[in-house]
Tab-separated table of C-alpha atoms and ligand atoms in Angstrom:
chain	number	residue	atom	x	y	z
A	17	MET	CA	91.149	141.036	-88.138
A	18	ARG	CA	90.147	144.609	-87.392
A	19	LYS	CA	88.133	145.588	-84.318
A	20	ILE	CA	85.678	148.274	-85.384
A	21	LEU	CA	83.325	149.639	-82.749
A	22	PHE	CA	79.993	151.038	-83.932
A	23	GLY	CA	80.394	154.155	-81.807
A	24	ARG	CA	82.879	155.539	-79.335
A	25	PRO	CA	83.056	158.909	-77.624
A	26	ILE	CA	86.194	160.875	-78.497
A	27	ILE	CA	87.431	162.409	-75.264
A	28	GLY	CA	90.874	163.971	-75.006
A	29	ASP	CA	93.009	165.929	-72.562
A	30	GLU	CA	91.045	169.075	-73.474
A	31	GLU	CA	87.821	167.582	-72.117
A	32	ARG	CA	89.558	166.057	-69.074
A	33	ASN	CA	91.256	169.350	-68.202
A	34	ALA	CA	88.040	171.299	-68.647
A	35	VAL	CA	86.242	168.988	-66.227
A	36	GLN	CA	89.123	169.241	-63.725
A	37	LYS	CA	88.899	173.006	-63.829
A	38	VAL	CA	85.193	172.944	-62.979
A	39	LEU	CA	85.844	170.486	-60.138
A	40	GLN	CA	88.436	172.813	-58.649
A	41	GLY	CA	85.853	175.577	-58.370
A	42	THR	CA	82.649	175.836	-56.347
A	43	MET	CA	80.044	176.205	-59.096
A	44	LEU	CA	78.857	172.816	-60.319
A	45	VAL	CA	75.473	174.041	-61.543
A	46	HIS	CA	74.105	177.486	-62.551
A	47	GLY	CA	77.566	178.706	-63.521
A	48	PRO	CA	78.939	180.433	-66.586
A	49	ILE	CA	80.051	177.250	-68.374
A	50	ALA	CA	76.579	176.058	-69.365
A	51	LYS	CA	75.853	179.578	-70.631
A	52	GLU	CA	79.044	179.550	-72.683
A	53	PHE	CA	78.146	176.168	-74.158
A	54	GLU	CA	74.701	177.466	-75.058
A	55	ALA	CA	76.254	180.493	-76.781
A	56	ASP	CA	78.607	178.212	-78.742
A	57	PHE	CA	75.741	176.008	-79.841
A	58	ALA	CA	73.549	178.939	-80.830
A	59	SER	CA	76.375	180.471	-82.809
A	60	TYR	CA	77.170	177.196	-84.585
A	61	THR	CA	73.554	176.586	-85.630
A	62	GLY	CA	72.530	180.203	-86.116
A	63	ALA	CA	69.789	179.942	-83.472
A	64	ASN	CA	68.469	182.980	-81.621
A	65	ALA	CA	68.670	180.965	-78.426
A	66	ALA	CA	69.968	177.643	-77.134
A	67	VAL	CA	68.808	176.166	-73.825
A	68	SER	CA	70.945	173.404	-72.332
A	69	VAL	CA	69.034	170.503	-70.797
A	70	SER	CA	69.765	167.170	-69.140
A	71	SER	CA	68.921	165.117	-72.268
A	72	CYS	CA	67.204	165.332	-75.627
A	73	THR	CA	64.193	163.537	-74.134
A	74	ALA	CA	64.000	166.163	-71.386
A	75	GLY	CA	64.208	168.899	-74.016
A	76	LEU	CA	61.367	167.453	-76.073
A	77	HIS	CA	59.230	166.938	-72.985
A	78	LEU	CA	59.931	170.487	-71.833
A	79	CYS	CA	58.767	171.882	-75.203
A	80	TYR	CA	55.461	170.002	-75.065
A	81	PHE	CA	54.996	170.835	-71.391
A	82	ASP	CA	55.467	174.523	-72.161
A	83	MET	CA	52.953	174.209	-74.993
A	84	GLY	CA	50.399	173.042	-72.425
A	85	LEU	CA	49.972	169.707	-74.185
A	86	LYS	CA	47.522	167.556	-72.203
A	87	ALA	CA	45.164	164.571	-72.185
A	88	GLY	CA	42.888	164.620	-75.200
A	89	ASP	CA	45.483	166.346	-77.399
A	90	GLU	CA	47.271	164.638	-80.266
A	91	VAL	CA	50.683	165.070	-81.866
A	92	ILE	CA	51.798	163.672	-85.228
A	93	VAL	CA	54.866	161.463	-84.602
A	94	PRO	CA	57.010	159.523	-87.089
A	95	ALA	CA	56.638	155.742	-86.647
A	96	GLN	CA	60.335	155.280	-87.466
A	97	THR	CA	62.226	157.042	-84.702
A	98	HIS	CA	63.729	156.665	-81.240
A	99	VAL	CA	60.991	156.033	-78.705
A	100	ALA	CA	61.844	159.362	-77.019
A	101	THR	CA	60.117	161.269	-79.840
A	102	ALA	CA	56.835	159.599	-78.853
A	103	HIS	CA	57.469	159.335	-75.096
A	104	ALA	CA	57.798	163.113	-74.847
A	105	VAL	CA	54.199	163.422	-76.076
A	106	GLU	CA	52.950	160.531	-73.974
A	107	LEU	CA	54.535	162.029	-70.826
A	108	CYS	CA	52.156	164.990	-71.160
A	109	GLY	CA	49.173	162.629	-71.273
A	110	ALA	CA	48.630	163.395	-74.961
A	111	LYS	CA	48.416	160.841	-77.761
A	112	PRO	CA	51.087	160.293	-80.409
A	113	VAL	CA	49.463	159.672	-83.787
A	114	PHE	CA	51.958	157.767	-85.884
A	115	VAL	CA	52.788	158.318	-89.549
A	116	ASP	CA	54.800	155.858	-91.654
A	117	ALA	CA	58.244	156.613	-93.106
A	118	GLU	CA	59.188	157.108	-96.751
A	119	ILE	CA	61.488	154.450	-98.183
A	120	LYS	CA	63.913	156.755	-99.931
A	121	SER	CA	65.121	158.408	-96.703
A	122	GLY	CA	63.501	156.818	-93.648
A	123	ASN	CA	62.047	160.220	-92.782
A	124	ILE	CA	58.349	160.811	-92.102
A	125	ASP	CA	56.177	160.418	-95.216
A	126	ILE	CA	55.034	164.020	-95.522
A	127	ASP	CA	52.228	163.091	-97.932
A	128	LYS	CA	50.628	161.006	-95.161
A	129	ILE	CA	50.629	163.699	-92.470
A	130	GLU	CA	47.461	165.568	-93.371
A	131	GLU	CA	45.193	162.514	-93.335
A	132	ARG	CA	46.112	161.968	-89.662
A	133	ILE	CA	45.373	165.526	-88.516
A	134	THR	CA	42.186	165.925	-86.466
A	135	SER	CA	40.574	168.710	-84.426
A	136	ARG	CA	42.628	167.435	-81.466
A	137	THR	CA	46.024	167.721	-83.195
A	138	LYS	CA	48.276	170.317	-81.578
A	139	ALA	CA	51.647	169.729	-83.173
A	140	ILE	CA	53.682	167.866	-85.776
A	141	SER	CA	56.954	166.258	-84.722
A	142	VAL	CA	59.645	165.031	-87.071
A	143	VAL	CA	62.959	163.261	-86.677
A	144	HIS	CA	65.827	163.910	-89.056
A	145	PHE	CA	66.454	160.213	-89.497
A	146	LEU	CA	70.138	159.244	-89.350
A	147	GLY	CA	71.013	162.885	-89.934
A	148	LEU	CA	69.263	163.433	-93.262
A	149	PRO	CA	67.015	166.502	-92.955
A	150	VAL	CA	63.267	166.303	-93.504
A	151	ALA	CA	61.927	168.643	-96.231
A	152	MET	CA	60.895	171.109	-93.549
A	153	ASP	CA	59.263	173.755	-95.759
A	154	LYS	CA	56.576	171.214	-96.668
A	155	VAL	CA	56.039	170.198	-93.022
A	156	CYS	CA	55.857	173.823	-91.908
A	157	ALA	CA	53.342	174.646	-94.660
A	158	ILE	CA	51.027	171.883	-93.408
A	159	ALA	CA	51.475	173.045	-89.821
A	160	GLU	CA	50.695	176.623	-90.726
A	161	LYS	CA	47.595	175.630	-92.655
A	162	HIS	CA	46.224	173.795	-89.601
A	163	GLY	CA	47.584	176.124	-86.911
A	164	LEU	CA	49.989	173.554	-85.421
A	165	LYS	CA	53.354	173.795	-83.699
A	166	VAL	CA	56.372	171.939	-85.128
A	167	ILE	CA	58.907	170.176	-82.896
A	168	GLU	CA	62.072	168.730	-84.431
A	169	ASP	CA	63.943	165.786	-82.941
A	170	CYS	CA	67.488	166.619	-84.035
A	171	ALA	CA	69.231	164.005	-81.869
A	172	LEU	CA	71.059	162.544	-84.877
A	173	ALA	CA	71.371	165.689	-86.930
A	174	ILE	CA	73.820	168.260	-85.587
A	175	GLY	CA	75.305	169.948	-88.654
A	176	GLY	CA	72.276	168.967	-90.759
A	177	ARG	CA	70.805	171.732	-92.893
A	178	TYR	CA	67.811	171.979	-95.150
A	179	LYS	CA	68.012	174.660	-97.835
A	180	GLY	CA	70.926	176.112	-95.915
A	181	ARG	CA	69.052	176.545	-92.638
A	182	HIS	CA	70.184	174.395	-89.722
A	183	VAL	CA	67.708	171.740	-88.570
A	184	GLY	CA	65.844	172.754	-85.420
A	185	LEU	CA	65.282	176.264	-86.754
A	186	TRP	CA	62.516	175.436	-89.218
A	187	GLY	CA	59.995	174.419	-86.594
A	188	ASP	CA	59.250	176.066	-83.249
A	189	ALA	CA	62.044	174.204	-81.500
A	190	GLY	CA	64.652	171.498	-82.110
A	191	ALA	CA	66.138	169.173	-79.488
A	192	TYR	CA	69.625	167.625	-79.666
A	193	SER	CA	71.229	164.753	-77.774
A	194	PHE	CA	74.755	164.458	-76.414
A	195	TYR	CA	74.475	160.813	-75.414
A	196	PRO	CA	77.905	159.106	-75.840
A	197	VAL	CA	77.485	157.711	-79.363
A	198	LYS	CA	75.898	160.822	-80.887
A	199	HIS	CA	77.961	163.314	-82.943
A	200	ILE	CA	79.280	165.037	-79.816
A	201	THR	CA	78.859	164.028	-76.200
A	202	THR	CA	78.509	165.493	-72.715
A	203	ALA	CA	78.043	161.946	-71.279
A	204	GLU	CA	74.332	162.692	-70.912
A	205	GLY	CA	72.860	165.963	-72.025
A	206	GLY	CA	70.972	167.890	-74.642
A	207	VAL	CA	70.074	171.306	-75.920
A	208	VAL	CA	66.959	172.924	-77.357
A	209	ILE	CA	67.440	175.563	-80.030
A	210	THR	CA	64.766	177.921	-81.227
A	211	LYS	CA	64.196	181.050	-83.220
A	212	HIS	CA	61.672	182.248	-80.575
A	213	GLU	CA	63.457	184.086	-77.764
A	214	ASP	CA	60.321	184.204	-75.609
A	215	LEU	CA	60.005	180.420	-75.841
A	216	ALA	CA	63.664	180.037	-74.804
A	217	LYS	CA	63.040	182.222	-71.739
A	218	ARG	CA	60.115	180.049	-70.673
A	219	LEU	CA	62.158	176.879	-71.160
A	220	VAL	CA	64.976	178.274	-68.993
A	221	HIS	CA	62.405	178.996	-66.306
A	222	LYS	CA	60.611	175.657	-66.513
A	223	LYS	CA	63.731	173.509	-66.695
A	224	ALA	CA	64.509	174.736	-63.155
A	225	PHE	CA	61.353	174.239	-61.070
A	226	GLY	CA	59.636	177.382	-62.366
A	227	VAL	CA	61.450	179.531	-59.799
A	228	ASP	CA	61.546	183.225	-60.589
A	229	ARG	CA	65.275	183.723	-59.983
A	230	ASN	CA	68.127	181.229	-59.956
A	231	VAL	CA	70.923	181.096	-57.380
A	232	THR	CA	73.034	183.777	-59.052
A	233	GLU	CA	70.099	186.171	-59.489
A	234	ARG	CA	68.944	186.278	-55.849
A	235	LYS	CA	69.426	189.574	-53.995
A	236	GLU	CA	68.883	187.932	-50.644
A	237	PRO	CA	70.296	184.392	-50.312
A	238	GLY	CA	67.710	181.657	-50.307
A	239	ILE	CA	64.796	183.890	-51.207
A	240	TYR	CA	62.786	183.179	-54.330
A	241	ASP	CA	59.248	182.685	-55.550
A	242	VAL	CA	57.818	179.897	-57.704
A	243	THR	CA	55.659	181.196	-60.516
A	244	ASP	CA	55.243	178.038	-62.594
A	245	LEU	CA	55.283	174.279	-62.483
A	246	GLY	CA	58.639	172.992	-63.695
A	247	PHE	CA	61.250	170.242	-63.691
A	248	ASN	CA	64.875	169.850	-62.834
A	249	TYR	CA	66.107	169.354	-66.405
A	250	ARG	CA	69.323	171.381	-66.134
A	251	MET	CA	72.696	170.511	-67.641
A	252	ASN	CA	75.476	170.812	-65.064
A	253	GLU	CA	78.813	172.605	-65.441
A	254	LEU	CA	80.840	169.403	-65.821
A	255	GLN	CA	78.732	168.321	-68.776
A	256	ALA	CA	78.842	171.784	-70.320
A	257	ALA	CA	82.648	171.911	-69.951
A	258	ILE	CA	82.915	168.718	-72.002
A	259	GLY	CA	80.422	170.138	-74.500
A	260	ILE	CA	82.462	173.297	-75.108
A	261	GLU	CA	85.522	171.219	-76.003
A	262	GLN	CA	83.474	168.883	-78.186
A	263	MET	CA	82.029	171.832	-80.131
A	264	LYS	CA	85.582	172.885	-81.019
A	265	ARG	CA	85.971	169.538	-82.798
A	266	ILE	CA	82.596	169.419	-84.526
A	267	ASP	CA	83.741	170.435	-88.022
A	268	GLY	CA	86.449	167.786	-88.008
A	269	PHE	CA	84.012	165.168	-86.695
A	270	LEU	CA	81.509	165.939	-89.447
A	271	GLU	CA	84.144	165.898	-92.210
A	272	LYS	CA	85.336	162.506	-91.092
A	273	ARG	CA	81.787	161.133	-90.948
A	274	LYS	CA	81.096	162.399	-94.448
A	275	ALA	CA	84.283	160.887	-95.884
A	276	ASN	CA	83.558	157.552	-94.189
A	277	PHE	CA	79.944	157.585	-95.342
A	278	GLU	CA	80.946	158.357	-98.940
A	279	ALA	CA	83.437	155.496	-98.877
A	280	LEU	CA	80.791	153.011	-97.706
A	281	TYR	CA	78.316	154.361	-100.243
A	282	ALA	CA	80.768	154.032	-103.121
A	283	GLY	CA	81.665	150.501	-102.040
A	284	LEU	CA	78.146	149.200	-101.486
A	285	GLU	CA	76.025	151.061	-104.047
A	286	GLY	CA	74.563	148.624	-106.554
A	287	VAL	CA	75.569	145.526	-104.570
A	288	GLU	CA	72.987	142.787	-104.971
A	289	GLY	CA	70.689	142.037	-102.017
A	290	ILE	CA	70.636	145.492	-100.450
A	291	THR	CA	69.041	148.906	-101.002
A	292	LEU	CA	70.533	152.157	-99.759
A	293	PHE	CA	68.726	155.329	-98.766
A	294	GLU	CA	69.062	158.175	-101.221
A	295	LYS	CA	72.109	160.323	-100.652
A	296	ALA	CA	71.682	163.925	-99.638
A	297	GLY	CA	70.303	166.048	-102.469
A	298	GLU	CA	71.139	169.663	-103.189
A	299	ASP	CA	68.822	171.081	-100.513
A	300	PHE	CA	69.727	168.444	-97.934
A	301	THR	CA	72.966	168.728	-95.954
A	302	ASN	CA	73.326	165.382	-94.215
A	303	SER	CA	75.086	165.055	-90.859
A	304	TYR	CA	75.908	161.393	-91.545
A	305	TYR	CA	75.061	159.776	-88.260
A	306	CYS	CA	75.533	156.268	-89.649
A	307	PHE	CA	75.146	154.233	-92.819
A	308	SER	CA	72.072	152.061	-93.114
A	309	MET	CA	71.385	149.369	-95.715
A	310	ILE	CA	68.066	147.602	-96.162
A	311	LEU	CA	68.151	143.931	-97.055
A	312	ASN	CA	65.944	142.832	-99.916
A	313	GLU	CA	62.672	141.251	-98.895
A	314	ASP	CA	63.657	137.676	-99.741
A	315	ILE	CA	66.629	137.661	-97.331
A	316	ARG	CA	65.256	139.951	-94.633
A	317	GLN	CA	64.164	137.139	-92.301
A	318	ASP	CA	67.814	136.044	-92.026
A	319	ARG	CA	69.155	139.440	-91.034
A	320	SER	CA	70.585	138.173	-87.752
A	321	LYS	CA	72.737	135.643	-89.630
A	322	LEU	CA	74.332	138.436	-91.641
A	323	VAL	CA	74.705	140.587	-88.518
A	324	LYS	CA	76.502	137.698	-86.820
A	325	PHE	CA	78.804	137.225	-89.814
A	326	ILE	CA	79.698	140.932	-89.844
A	327	ASN	CA	80.191	141.060	-86.057
A	328	ASP	CA	82.343	137.899	-86.173
A	329	GLN	CA	84.664	139.744	-88.557
A	330	GLY	CA	85.121	142.421	-85.890
A	331	VAL	CA	82.737	145.010	-87.304
A	332	GLY	CA	80.214	146.561	-84.891
A	333	THR	CA	76.687	147.115	-86.192
A	334	SER	CA	73.434	148.510	-84.877
A	335	VAL	CA	69.794	148.845	-85.920
A	336	TYR	CA	67.986	152.173	-86.222
A	337	TYR	CA	65.465	151.469	-84.821
A	338	PRO	CA	64.620	147.926	-83.659
A	339	SER	CA	60.854	148.406	-84.076
A	340	PRO	CA	58.467	151.015	-85.413
A	341	VAL	CA	57.461	152.849	-82.201
A	342	PRO	CA	53.737	151.874	-82.439
A	343	TYR	CA	54.783	148.187	-82.323
A	344	PHE	CA	56.766	148.462	-79.083
A	345	THR	CA	54.821	146.654	-76.325
A	346	TYR	CA	53.957	149.800	-74.374
A	347	TYR	CA	52.430	151.525	-77.401
A	348	LYS	CA	50.848	148.381	-78.881
A	349	GLU	CA	49.040	147.656	-75.621
A	350	LYS	CA	47.845	151.215	-75.226
A	351	TYR	CA	46.951	151.910	-78.863
A	352	PRO	CA	46.078	148.562	-80.490
A	353	VAL	CA	47.402	148.013	-84.023
A	354	THR	CA	47.109	145.135	-86.479
A	355	GLY	CA	50.764	145.087	-87.502
A	356	ASP	CA	50.640	146.145	-91.139
A	357	GLU	CA	49.918	149.858	-90.783
A	358	PHE	CA	53.548	150.939	-91.096
A	359	PRO	CA	55.060	148.846	-93.904
A	360	VAL	CA	57.978	151.176	-94.622
A	361	ALA	CA	58.958	151.671	-90.985
A	362	SER	CA	58.707	147.872	-90.613
A	363	ALA	CA	60.987	147.287	-93.605
A	364	ILE	CA	63.561	149.604	-92.045
A	365	SER	CA	63.241	148.234	-88.501
A	366	TYR	CA	63.204	144.560	-89.372
A	367	GLY	CA	65.291	144.644	-92.534
A	368	SER	CA	68.092	147.148	-92.093
A	369	ILE	CA	71.598	147.003	-90.679
A	370	ALA	CA	73.406	150.145	-89.573
A	371	LEU	CA	77.153	150.387	-90.184
A	372	PRO	CA	79.529	152.778	-88.420
A	373	VAL	CA	80.961	155.962	-89.964
A	374	ALA	CA	81.912	157.778	-86.742
A	375	PRO	CA	85.176	159.742	-86.514
A	376	HIS	CA	87.096	157.117	-84.547
A	377	LEU	CA	87.267	155.250	-87.886
A	378	ASP	CA	89.082	155.970	-91.133
A	379	ILE	CA	88.950	155.039	-94.816
A	380	GLU	CA	90.818	151.751	-94.346
A	381	ASP	CA	88.184	150.711	-91.834
A	382	MET	CA	85.494	151.525	-94.408
A	383	GLU	CA	87.248	149.462	-97.072
A	384	TYR	CA	87.377	146.571	-94.637
A	385	ILE	CA	83.656	146.963	-93.817
A	386	VAL	CA	82.723	146.951	-97.527
A	387	GLU	CA	84.718	143.760	-98.034
A	388	VAL	CA	83.106	142.077	-95.019
A	389	VAL	CA	79.558	143.044	-96.021
A	390	LYS	CA	80.006	141.864	-99.608
A	391	LYS	CA	81.506	138.584	-98.411
A	392	GLY	CA	78.687	138.166	-95.900
A	393	LEU	CA	75.992	138.703	-98.498
A	394	LYS	CA	77.584	135.984	-100.660
A	395	GLU	CA	78.272	133.466	-97.912
A	396	VAL	CA	75.188	133.806	-95.723
A	397	PHE	CA	72.503	133.795	-98.412
B	424	PLP	C1	69.274	159.239	-78.907
B	424	PLP	C2	67.985	159.792	-79.367
B	424	PLP	C3	67.100	160.407	-78.471
B	424	PLP	C4	67.321	160.390	-76.986
B	424	PLP	O1	68.317	161.264	-76.607
B	424	PLP	P1	68.669	161.391	-75.034
B	424	PLP	O2	69.647	162.515	-75.003
B	424	PLP	O3	69.280	160.094	-74.651
B	424	PLP	O4	67.412	161.690	-74.325
B	424	PLP	C5	65.968	160.991	-78.983
B	424	PLP	N1	65.683	160.953	-80.289
B	424	PLP	C6	66.493	160.362	-81.186
B	424	PLP	C7	66.142	160.358	-82.623
B	424	PLP	C8	67.662	159.733	-80.745
B	424	PLP	O5	68.437	159.101	-81.619
């Protein structure tokens, strides 16, 4: 029996040596390494600026905070996403207004955005679900028509492009995550990319207490002024050192994910009992975070039996995500819902199983997974 983990960070001697080198020096924060990582990330994505942060959640929050988002304001948020996409809005005291997903991709249903826009709406947020880009030109057209900002949650989408432009550069800003099971890792960490250089400058300022000059910029030691409210949302030099090494591997990581994804798709397309999301079309460059299959309605209630069967054969699985965000207890209690407002997000949350395609796995692993899933569908139902 194979032992196939859903996700695993790939850390080698390069990363370990890079961290050692930082530890031998005296600069653990504010040094040149985070700047170098930012430059690498900007160059890879084609962004005018990249601002390293302590997590994707911190990056999203920082963007809304800079926007001056406050109580009484609203932001359009996809119902099918990581809770961080909504929490970032909520943390500013504003209200996330949820929009259901579309079944062919799991991304926000763009046709349902406009009906949720009110005079209080300040921004539209999207998530590039499982790495498949949202049709951003359509989202940006709606935003422009109503004078709204656009914030992209790109946590699962490094390498994702729509019409050739990297995700995160269609809207005002895009936030990435380097949590261990994402495409690349810095243990914890994130980055915000943007085409607006002035926005990047403000984020740099506000991610570090709103002080007017950081340690390396002070003429007289210890002397600075505080010109804004701000956080401590910095990425440290150890994290950035890992990030620089991980960026050197990104093309290889993405190739491997694509090959693994294609192998699962070829093996499971047309299999009875499950539906797959549409594959990337011409305009959509997927970053293949994972492979998700939705069980048909008649067998959905027994999903955990199939999950157990697959896990018992040594294959790790996950669920993206375990509930539509508006149905999580915190949101449900604050913004009452009846439970049938988000049928597509519900079908994905309660009826899908995510299978691994990450670069620690190869084609033989995929062949084994296909076999196990097919067998499970026959034996469990
Ligand atoms: C993982 C994830 C986040 C959170 O990222 P952190 O770096 O852990 O804050 C946010 N959004 C999405 C879509 C994610 O998958």
